[in-house]
């Protein structure tokens, strides 16, 4: 039979089902439904339930004994306890009216909870309420999905990144606030439009590649590219694109996350520019620090800084004023011919130039023609006709360590706004390097001048001393010959003559040094027997001293060479004399000589104090003496210098092998047939 409930529900009771408990029909029809269904009588006792209801409740109730609410605790959706008489089934049994859409939260016997949407419908027999049937829909997963969707929607909407979804055809389907901020379009302006409105024309092929990857279920991760905002301005972004799938797993579109990386790119650019500038400064520093010529230093500085600033031309003006203190001297120029400045005269002490040459600071003007200090000076009242066009202007003082203004670096460009604060810092740093280099160059010039005067004095003094010393030596020889052998004064005269001979040798060496400095040391090349020369020098040295045994080891046979015999003898004497002097506790000196088909090799070995490795390269320099020598080991440090020059003039080489306490071996090697120019 059929009845219509007061709520308008049609209740159909099968004819073979008793109102209070015969469930054979329900068992046959409702048992395998996936939705939980149960019946209860007018008093609320359960009269029927299906398998899905047992699964939902978490226990099996007893027919006719368990109340409809006996299987669980009931809560409001917000988790607060719900009075039993307020639950949907109680309301239906009390009012006889069906209740729909009242969500409840139930706690099962095991403590787990489920969100349920009950649909209790009263059952009438005639006008009498005999019970109710309840259909329970488990909406727990649906609630979780809703929560997740709400959370995701909140995350997407509050994200600083632009999050956009699109179809596989590139049609925009969603647009968050981050996208509005990044691209400048609101949601209504872009939904339904093609994603290409954001893509520069020359990058449209990127979209085809991205869509193809999405179709193949591939993710595009952190792809750096360029996109356009609503005003057509380019924005560097990092793009991540993921496929969007429907419930069946089919790919229906793509989700794009676009992050603005403008600041990151700017930071990278700034860092690279800083590194480039640092390298440039280091390069300029190395370039000018290696120079000791003022003109070369300033030219390199002017060229480098003109390039660094992008100036059309640059110049260095030296801070040298005339007797009126009015003009400065052009020293170096880059990017323009010197005539472009010189035909207009040198700059004067005007307001524009005063700040630079007074050392007051850097002057940088985007348009010098609009500067209040410009255009007030006679006779030009501005830019002279035909002058190099200057609009952008930059001037940096170059100051010495003492604070004196050495000059100024000036840069110009015909377009406005070409120079920046970064250019100021760069040129200021270069100016610091330049001032140090200029101080060093000036000091070098002063030292060179003093050194030149010293060389002139040594040459002049040696020349002036040579004549009287030669005369004294001659007179002593005459006196020595006139004295009888048994005369007690003869010994003193001989000793005096020997000392004068040493003085004459020293003067000769000083004269040689002077001639080397002026490039006038004379050489006379001829062919002679090298074996005989070396043997004669060794024999002479044996006879002139009695402290050391000089051993000669020659493997030359008869070797004829083309060289300056006198100078070669001078080298061997210097090396043997040094060996004797610097091995006072030893008793032996070894002179060795051998030859190849092209060169003569001679070495002199001693067993004396030796030379530390740190000093070995300097022993051949002028006036250098090895440190920590005993005070009684006299010398000016010129013998090895002269020997080095003589060997070099023979296109040979000279070197040593030594270690402290183990003695030294000096070697030299010269070609057998020296080719004179």
XYZ file of C-alpha atoms in Angstrom:
677
model
C 0.000 0.000 0.000
C 1.081 3.625 -0.473
C 0.820 6.551 1.856
C 1.871 10.184 1.635
C 3.595 11.484 4.703
C 2.787 14.916 6.088
C 6.006 16.120 4.512
C 4.855 14.986 1.121
C 6.909 11.781 0.988
C 5.340 8.802 -0.664
C 5.834 5.750 1.583
C 5.310 2.403 -0.143
C 4.918 -0.583 2.152
C 5.121 -3.963 0.388
C 2.186 -6.143 1.129
C 4.272 -8.919 2.686
C 6.068 -6.644 5.136
C 4.503 -6.222 8.549
C 4.701 -2.692 9.901
C 6.566 -3.710 13.026
C 9.156 -6.229 12.032
C 8.719 -8.479 9.028
C 11.855 -7.488 7.015
C 11.899 -10.232 4.374
C 11.245 -7.771 1.568
C 13.850 -5.278 2.855
C 16.383 -8.083 3.209
C 15.854 -9.056 -0.380
C 15.860 -5.604 -1.901
C 17.924 -3.375 0.380
C 20.603 -5.654 1.790
C 23.178 -5.079 -0.946
C 22.597 -1.388 -1.513
C 25.830 0.641 -1.049
C 23.912 3.179 1.027
C 23.202 2.557 4.711
C 19.461 1.994 5.372
C 17.675 1.063 8.569
C 14.111 1.099 9.943
C 12.856 1.632 13.462
C 9.443 1.463 15.081
C 7.551 4.369 16.577
C 9.479 3.936 19.838
C 12.842 4.155 18.105
C 13.849 0.476 18.284
C 15.639 -0.875 15.242
C 13.542 -3.240 13.171
C 15.721 -3.550 10.054
C 19.213 -2.639 8.803
C 21.323 -3.538 5.785
C 24.999 -4.458 5.440
C 26.068 -0.894 4.558
C 24.463 0.333 7.837
C 26.521 -2.188 9.854
C 29.675 -1.019 8.107
C 28.842 2.624 8.816
C 27.910 2.022 12.481
C 30.919 -0.142 13.194
C 28.837 -2.799 15.003
C 25.862 -5.097 14.466
C 22.740 -3.961 16.360
C 20.068 -6.216 17.884
C 16.658 -6.091 16.268
C 13.991 -4.783 18.625
C 16.482 -4.128 21.419
C 18.807 -1.372 20.199
C 17.506 2.126 19.814
C 18.279 3.934 16.604
C 20.908 5.982 18.471
C 22.349 3.186 20.511
C 25.229 2.447 18.144
C 27.063 5.785 18.293
C 27.453 9.190 19.833
C 26.066 12.098 17.853
C 27.614 15.573 17.432
C 26.862 18.749 15.577
C 29.042 19.316 12.456
C 31.230 21.692 14.473
C 32.019 18.872 16.938
C 29.775 20.035 19.821
C 27.564 17.345 21.449
C 24.052 17.027 19.968
C 21.141 16.249 22.336
C 19.497 12.963 21.361
C 16.080 14.543 21.027
C 17.524 17.006 18.531
C 18.916 14.518 16.041
C 17.096 14.095 12.694
C 15.617 10.631 13.520
C 14.272 11.839 16.867
C 12.707 14.830 15.147
C 11.004 12.615 12.565
C 9.633 10.184 15.185
C 8.471 13.120 17.282
C 6.942 15.255 14.558
C 6.088 12.659 11.951
C 7.820 14.831 9.348
C 10.755 13.868 7.099
C 14.008 15.717 7.838
C 16.538 16.470 5.095
C 19.902 18.220 4.813
C 20.830 18.248 8.496
C 24.426 17.060 8.591
C 25.634 15.247 11.724
C 28.961 13.945 13.022
C 28.871 10.461 14.552
C 31.420 8.686 16.725
C 31.573 4.920 16.285
C 32.379 2.402 19.021
C 36.061 2.312 17.986
C 36.336 6.096 18.475
C 36.510 6.980 14.775
C 34.197 9.622 13.403
C 32.263 10.047 10.183
C 30.282 12.892 8.697
C 26.795 11.650 7.772
C 23.866 13.171 5.912
C 20.675 11.379 7.255
C 17.334 11.287 5.421
C 14.750 9.988 7.977
C 11.225 9.534 6.511
C 8.217 8.651 8.676
C 6.178 5.476 7.950
C 2.419 5.645 8.386
C -0.248 2.991 8.511
C -3.286 5.007 7.713
C -3.038 8.018 9.947
C -0.895 6.282 12.502
C 2.897 6.775 12.686
C 4.333 3.328 13.023
C 8.009 4.087 12.571
C 10.573 5.597 10.216
C 13.108 4.554 7.610
C 16.494 6.316 7.473
C 18.914 6.549 4.585
C 22.420 7.536 5.716
C 24.918 8.966 3.225
C 28.559 8.958 4.381
C 29.953 12.329 3.275
C 33.268 12.111 5.167
C 35.417 11.923 2.028
C 33.345 14.607 0.391
C 33.882 16.846 3.435
C 37.625 16.142 3.303
C 37.654 17.003 -0.392
C 35.784 20.203 0.330
C 38.248 21.082 3.083
C 41.194 20.334 0.856
C 39.664 22.342 -1.948
C 39.010 25.246 0.408
C 42.573 25.114 1.731
C 43.980 24.880 -1.775
C 41.755 27.731 -2.921
C 42.916 29.863 0.014
C 46.569 29.022 -0.704
C 46.167 29.765 -4.390
C 44.323 33.006 -3.762
C 46.813 34.250 -1.152
C 49.931 33.108 -3.035
C 52.415 35.774 -4.088
C 53.068 33.713 -7.203
C 50.845 33.858 -10.243
C 48.847 30.599 -10.477
C 46.992 30.080 -13.734
C 45.230 27.045 -15.188
C 44.519 26.509 -18.850
C 43.127 23.927 -21.214
C 45.259 21.892 -23.581
C 44.266 24.411 -26.219
C 45.838 27.194 -24.161
C 42.583 28.806 -22.980
C 42.851 30.374 -19.526
C 40.377 28.839 -17.043
C 41.536 30.223 -13.677
C 43.449 33.303 -12.516
C 44.501 34.142 -8.951
C 45.320 37.476 -7.329
C 49.041 36.797 -7.689
C 48.488 36.661 -11.448
C 46.606 39.966 -11.278
C 49.505 41.600 -9.429
C 52.175 40.140 -11.710
C 50.545 40.590 -15.121
C 48.171 43.511 -14.464
C 45.007 41.818 -15.828
C 42.001 41.083 -13.601
C 40.252 37.745 -13.775
C 37.399 38.923 -15.976
C 39.849 40.253 -18.572
C 41.644 36.946 -19.148
C 39.287 34.030 -18.438
C 38.452 32.413 -21.757
C 41.348 34.064 -23.580
C 44.423 32.354 -24.964
C 47.546 32.245 -22.830
C 49.511 33.764 -25.724
C 48.428 37.263 -24.575
C 51.204 36.901 -21.968
C 53.894 35.582 -24.309
C 56.305 37.701 -26.406
C 55.995 36.977 -30.110
C 59.534 35.606 -30.365
C 58.820 33.120 -27.559
C 55.533 31.644 -28.785
C 57.289 28.407 -29.690
C 57.894 27.869 -25.956
C 54.162 27.410 -25.396
C 53.962 24.637 -27.991
C 56.829 22.814 -26.273
C 55.211 23.262 -22.840
C 51.788 22.008 -24.018
C 53.417 18.962 -25.621
C 55.141 18.115 -22.339
C 51.855 18.523 -20.448
C 50.067 16.196 -22.930
C 52.794 13.626 -22.226
C 52.211 14.008 -18.468
C 55.602 15.687 -18.029
C 56.213 18.498 -15.556
C 58.028 21.658 -16.590
C 60.060 22.740 -13.570
C 61.625 26.178 -12.915
C 61.836 27.185 -16.568
C 63.222 30.721 -16.736
C 61.710 32.827 -19.489
C 60.131 36.204 -20.288
C 56.424 37.098 -20.218
C 54.457 40.299 -20.878
C 52.238 42.285 -18.526
C 49.112 44.187 -19.539
C 51.236 47.181 -20.597
C 53.497 45.103 -22.819
C 56.491 45.322 -20.458
C 58.713 42.234 -20.262
C 58.928 40.395 -16.944
C 61.540 37.703 -16.192
C 59.768 34.744 -14.575
C 60.452 31.221 -13.373
C 57.726 28.954 -14.738
C 56.520 25.609 -13.361
C 53.783 23.781 -15.304
C 52.020 20.607 -14.105
C 49.379 18.495 -15.889
C 45.752 18.689 -14.618
C 43.876 15.370 -14.630
C 40.156 14.618 -14.229
C 38.753 11.848 -12.014
C 39.388 9.316 -14.738
C 43.073 10.247 -14.896
C 42.795 11.948 -18.256
C 44.910 15.093 -18.777
C 42.578 18.016 -19.432
C 44.884 21.004 -19.013
C 47.846 22.486 -17.225
C 48.464 24.466 -14.071
C 51.106 27.206 -14.291
C 52.945 28.783 -11.409
C 54.829 31.899 -12.498
C 57.262 33.548 -10.087
C 58.609 37.022 -10.696
C 62.420 36.742 -10.667
C 63.115 40.368 -11.578
C 64.874 41.034 -8.268
C 66.839 37.810 -8.538
C 67.909 38.647 -12.097
C 68.766 42.178 -11.065
C 70.811 40.820 -8.162
C 72.611 38.449 -10.527
C 73.238 41.305 -12.947
C 74.479 43.538 -10.139
C 76.731 40.776 -8.821
C 78.142 40.107 -12.280
C 78.644 43.817 -12.858
C 80.363 44.101 -9.478
C 82.629 41.165 -10.370
C 83.350 42.693 -13.791
C 84.087 46.063 -12.222
C 86.336 44.468 -9.630
C 88.198 42.599 -12.352
C 88.471 45.802 -14.367
C 89.819 47.681 -11.364
C 92.305 44.901 -10.678
C 93.350 44.890 -14.328
C 93.780 48.657 -14.396
C 95.621 48.487 -11.075
C 97.996 45.841 -12.398
C 98.412 47.750 -15.651
C 99.389 51.050 -14.110
C 101.297 49.646 -11.128
C 103.718 48.039 -13.578
C 104.434 51.463 -15.095
C 106.934 53.984 -13.790
C 106.549 56.485 -16.607
C 104.059 59.249 -15.749
C 102.927 59.782 -19.344
C 102.247 56.068 -19.862
C 100.410 55.789 -16.533
C 98.092 58.685 -17.285
C 97.411 57.538 -20.841
C 96.481 54.044 -19.669
C 94.282 55.465 -16.911
C 92.548 57.840 -19.335
C 91.951 55.105 -21.920
C 90.657 52.612 -19.336
C 88.319 55.046 -17.559
C 86.929 56.424 -20.823
C 86.020 52.868 -21.789
C 84.620 52.086 -18.334
C 82.263 55.052 -18.302
C 81.182 54.734 -21.933
C 82.225 58.354 -22.426
C 82.601 59.725 -25.940
C 85.933 61.159 -24.839
C 88.017 61.513 -21.699
C 91.006 63.583 -20.668
C 93.436 64.111 -17.817
C 94.390 67.686 -17.014
C 97.439 68.190 -14.847
C 97.034 70.641 -11.987
C 99.780 72.949 -13.223
C 98.729 76.596 -13.229
C 100.343 79.593 -14.843
C 101.669 82.601 -12.935
C 98.119 83.929 -12.624
C 96.804 80.576 -11.375
C 94.288 80.439 -14.196
C 94.925 77.520 -16.558
C 95.657 73.803 -16.489
C 97.712 71.580 -18.770
C 96.189 68.863 -20.964
C 98.245 65.742 -20.363
C 96.409 62.798 -21.933
C 93.358 62.382 -24.134
C 91.227 59.431 -25.199
C 88.464 59.196 -27.799
C 89.193 62.508 -29.486
C 92.082 64.227 -31.310
C 94.263 66.497 -29.201
C 93.552 69.377 -31.595
C 89.914 69.320 -30.505
C 91.042 70.747 -27.157
C 94.208 72.633 -27.922
C 92.712 75.063 -30.466
C 90.300 76.353 -27.808
C 92.912 76.931 -25.132
C 93.290 75.285 -21.775
C 90.517 75.346 -19.172
C 90.636 78.143 -16.615
C 89.799 78.405 -12.953
C 86.041 78.634 -13.500
C 83.278 77.447 -11.174
C 82.921 74.194 -13.102
C 86.612 73.298 -12.881
C 87.334 74.767 -9.453
C 85.636 71.953 -7.502
C 87.762 69.326 -9.235
C 91.127 71.073 -9.033
C 90.559 72.196 -5.467
C 89.899 68.572 -4.475
C 86.403 69.438 -3.194
C 84.886 66.322 -4.754
C 83.433 64.618 -7.813
C 81.229 66.556 -10.220
C 78.586 64.614 -12.163
C 75.945 66.447 -14.197
C 73.348 64.886 -16.511
C 73.220 68.049 -18.663
C 76.045 70.497 -18.104
C 74.381 73.103 -20.336
C 71.599 73.423 -17.721
C 73.928 73.654 -14.728
C 73.795 77.064 -12.971
C 77.602 77.222 -12.945
C 77.765 76.928 -16.723
C 77.853 79.680 -19.339
C 78.988 82.667 -17.223
C 82.645 82.856 -18.233
C 84.180 85.326 -20.697
C 84.653 85.179 -23.635
C 82.628 82.135 -24.701
C 79.698 82.311 -22.271
C 79.174 78.594 -22.785
C 80.450 76.034 -25.265
C 82.909 77.506 -27.810
C 81.855 77.112 -31.413
C 83.242 73.876 -32.878
C 84.097 72.445 -29.437
C 83.481 68.754 -28.764
C 79.805 68.478 -27.751
C 79.516 67.948 -23.996
C 76.152 67.321 -22.354
C 76.800 64.540 -19.829
C 79.734 65.613 -17.682
C 81.851 63.784 -15.100
C 84.994 65.085 -13.381
C 87.017 63.228 -10.733
C 90.029 64.726 -8.906
C 93.229 62.662 -8.691
C 94.927 63.327 -5.360
C 98.283 62.251 -3.964
C 98.746 60.538 -0.623
C 99.604 63.913 0.885
C 96.261 65.355 -0.252
C 97.641 67.493 -3.057
C 95.520 67.536 -6.216
C 97.661 66.105 -9.013
C 95.021 66.738 -11.650
C 91.586 65.694 -12.796
C 89.944 63.073 -14.996
C 87.227 64.608 -17.193
C 84.624 62.759 -19.274
C 82.031 63.980 -21.715
C 79.213 62.628 -23.858
C 76.916 64.432 -26.338
C 73.812 62.768 -24.840
C 72.369 63.566 -21.379
C 72.327 61.246 -18.349
C 75.133 58.952 -19.488
C 77.070 58.825 -16.210
C 75.835 57.143 -13.011
C 76.772 56.894 -9.351
C 78.382 53.565 -10.231
C 80.666 55.352 -12.692
C 81.613 57.761 -9.919
C 82.652 54.896 -7.658
C 84.585 53.146 -10.418
C 86.514 56.211 -11.519
C 87.149 57.214 -7.921
C 88.690 53.772 -7.288
C 90.811 54.025 -10.446
C 91.886 57.535 -9.436
C 93.121 56.115 -6.125
C 95.186 53.506 -7.991
C 96.440 56.213 -10.334
C 97.503 58.524 -7.511
C 99.581 55.750 -5.942
C 101.143 54.919 -9.312
C 101.870 58.603 -9.959
C 103.479 59.000 -6.538
C 105.618 55.948 -7.250
C 106.514 57.233 -10.714
C 107.466 60.604 -9.306
C 109.569 58.941 -6.631
C 111.160 56.751 -9.305
C 111.986 59.831 -11.369
C 113.641 61.425 -8.355
C 115.570 58.240 -7.566
C 116.604 57.882 -11.202
C 117.848 61.463 -11.205
C 119.787 60.942 -7.976
C 121.131 57.642 -9.300
C 122.219 59.342 -12.493
C 124.003 62.033 -10.496
C 125.646 59.325 -8.382
C 126.822 57.482 -11.510
C 128.143 60.718 -12.933
C 130.000 61.375 -9.697
C 131.463 57.848 -9.583
C 132.577 58.098 -13.193
C 134.072 61.548 -12.700
C 135.742 60.666 -9.391
C 137.163 57.417 -10.788
C 138.504 59.220 -13.811
C 140.053 61.938 -11.665
C 141.568 59.379 -9.282
C 143.038 57.211 -12.016
C 145.828 59.639 -13.028
C 147.269 60.360 -9.541
C 147.018 56.697 -8.494
C 148.846 55.613 -11.661
C 151.508 58.226 -10.940
C 151.894 57.060 -7.323
C 152.229 53.472 -8.468
C 154.927 54.497 -10.970
C 156.868 56.489 -8.377
C 156.717 53.562 -5.926
C 158.079 51.215 -8.588
C 161.033 53.607 -9.169
C 161.726 53.854 -5.427
C 161.404 50.058 -5.039
C 163.984 49.424 -7.802
C 166.402 51.994 -6.393
C 166.554 50.369 -2.944
C 168.983 47.599 -2.141
C 167.524 44.232 -1.386
C 168.721 44.408 2.215
C 167.252 47.854 2.756
C 164.603 47.591 5.480
C 162.429 50.209 3.696
C 162.081 48.107 0.562
C 159.491 45.822 2.235
C 157.279 48.786 3.128
C 157.553 50.260 -0.350
C 156.559 46.909 -1.865
C 153.525 46.660 0.422
C 152.552 50.230 -0.422
C 152.847 49.486 -4.138
C 150.611 46.391 -3.748
C 147.963 48.427 -1.928
C 148.098 51.124 -4.599
C 147.677 48.314 -7.159
C 144.478 47.191 -5.386
C 143.283 50.778 -5.365
C 144.014 51.083 -9.090
C 142.048 47.853 -9.749
C 139.123 49.208 -7.737
C 139.172 52.477 -9.656
C 139.298 50.505 -12.923
C 136.236 48.525 -11.829
C 134.360 51.707 -10.920
C 135.216 53.146 -14.314
C 133.894 49.954 -15.932
C 130.638 50.304 -13.984
C 130.295 53.881 -15.149
C 130.927 52.838 -18.754
C 128.379 50.013 -18.468
C 125.726 52.495 -17.306
C 126.402 54.746 -20.259
C 126.699 51.848 -22.706
C 130.319 52.689 -23.475
C 132.194 49.703 -22.018
C 134.672 48.825 -24.814
C 135.072 45.282 -26.164
C 137.723 43.989 -28.544
C 137.121 40.553 -30.051
C 139.905 38.332 -31.399
C 140.770 34.646 -31.735
C 142.954 33.101 -29.020
C 143.674 29.838 -27.199
C 141.174 29.576 -24.327
C 143.046 26.687 -22.687
C 146.224 28.754 -22.471
C 144.371 31.815 -21.151
C 142.694 29.890 -18.322
C 145.991 28.199 -17.365
C 147.810 31.565 -17.296
C 145.109 33.193 -15.120
C 145.174 30.279 -12.659
C 148.960 30.398 -12.468
C 148.937 34.154 -11.898
C 146.372 33.776 -9.092
C 148.477 31.022 -7.482
C 151.481 33.363 -7.399
C 149.557 36.372 -6.089
C 148.130 34.645 -3.003
C 149.305 31.960 -0.603
C 146.157 31.026 1.373
C 144.476 28.599 -1.021
C 145.466 25.881 -3.396
C 143.918 26.507 -6.821
C 143.318 23.279 -8.696
C 142.708 23.389 -12.444
C 140.723 20.688 -14.229
C 140.625 21.321 -17.988
C 139.231 19.189 -20.781
C 139.853 21.626 -23.604
C 142.965 20.482 -25.490
C 143.705 23.385 -27.843
C 140.479 25.395 -28.031
C 140.502 28.550 -30.144
C 137.634 30.925 -29.450
C 136.569 34.346 -30.734
C 136.075 36.637 -27.721
C 137.479 39.612 -25.812
C 140.514 38.020 -24.171
C 141.082 40.803 -21.634
C 137.442 40.863 -20.513
C 137.291 37.060 -20.271
C 140.413 37.131 -18.103
C 138.726 39.789 -15.967
C 135.720 37.473 -15.380
C 137.893 34.512 -14.306
C 139.992 36.697 -11.972
C 136.792 38.121 -10.372
C 135.333 34.649 -9.783
C 138.557 33.201 -8.343
C 139.131 36.292 -6.154
C 135.588 36.021 -4.773
C 136.052 32.297 -4.133
C 139.173 33.002 -2.085
C 137.571 35.905 -0.211
C 134.394 34.042 0.767
C 136.002 30.744 1.847
C 138.463 31.963 4.507
C 138.461 28.654 6.394
C 138.893 26.483 3.298
C 142.162 25.632 1.610
C 141.140 24.777 -1.930
C 139.559 26.355 -4.997
C 138.673 24.266 -8.062
C 138.598 25.792 -11.552
C 137.040 23.579 -14.218
C 136.813 24.146 -17.960
C 135.156 22.109 -20.712
C 133.605 22.761 -24.068
C 131.068 21.548 -26.574
C 131.195 22.071 -30.304
C 129.581 25.492 -29.849
C 130.370 26.831 -26.364
C 132.971 27.187 -23.617
C 131.947 26.384 -20.056
C 134.020 27.509 -17.016
C 133.192 27.044 -13.324
C 134.876 28.140 -10.080
C 134.046 26.177 -6.932
C 134.789 27.191 -3.348
C 134.063 25.520 -0.020
C 133.159 28.604 1.955
C 130.156 30.288 3.556
C 127.722 29.778 0.656
C 124.788 31.986 -0.349
C 121.147 31.661 0.675
C 118.767 30.931 -2.220
C 116.767 34.105 -1.567
C 119.868 36.205 -2.394
C 121.245 34.259 -5.327
C 119.380 36.176 -8.037
C 120.594 39.528 -6.661
C 124.333 38.854 -6.408
C 124.810 39.941 -10.042
C 123.199 43.359 -9.480
C 125.224 46.506 -9.026
C 126.571 47.256 -5.528
C 124.773 44.281 -3.989
C 126.572 42.460 -1.197
C 125.357 39.270 0.436
C 123.732 39.950 3.782
C 125.231 38.857 7.115
C 128.841 38.875 5.850
C 131.637 39.279 8.357
C 132.777 42.886 8.687
C 136.314 42.071 7.514
C 135.027 40.818 4.124
C 135.255 44.104 2.289
C 133.979 44.886 -1.180
C 131.669 47.148 -3.158
C 129.608 44.452 -4.854
C 130.648 45.334 -8.396
C 132.860 42.416 -9.486
C 129.977 40.042 -10.221
C 127.986 42.871 -11.803
C 130.842 43.570 -14.249
C 131.293 39.836 -14.895
C 127.584 39.473 -15.627
C 127.739 42.361 -18.126
C 130.833 40.934 -19.861
C 129.244 37.471 -20.236
C 125.983 39.008 -21.512
C 127.904 41.043 -24.097
C 129.364 37.736 -25.303
C 125.755 36.396 -25.697
C 126.438 33.962 -22.885
C 124.996 33.301 -19.431
C 126.318 33.262 -15.864
C 124.783 31.525 -12.860
C 125.617 29.927 -9.516
C 124.835 26.887 -7.397
C 125.096 27.383 -3.664
C 123.736 26.637 -0.227
C 124.685 28.198 3.132
C 127.698 26.502 4.734
C 128.374 24.265 1.707
C 130.190 26.702 -0.548
C 129.348 28.098 -3.990
C 130.036 27.233 -7.609
C 129.896 30.038 -10.167
C 129.447 29.070 -13.824
C 129.619 30.983 -17.057
C 129.151 29.830 -20.621
C 129.898 31.732 -23.843
C 129.775 30.843 -27.552
C 133.077 29.722 -29.064
C 132.636 32.003 -32.057
C 131.078 35.251 -30.920
C 129.418 37.088 -33.795
C 129.988 40.815 -33.505
C 127.398 43.220 -34.831
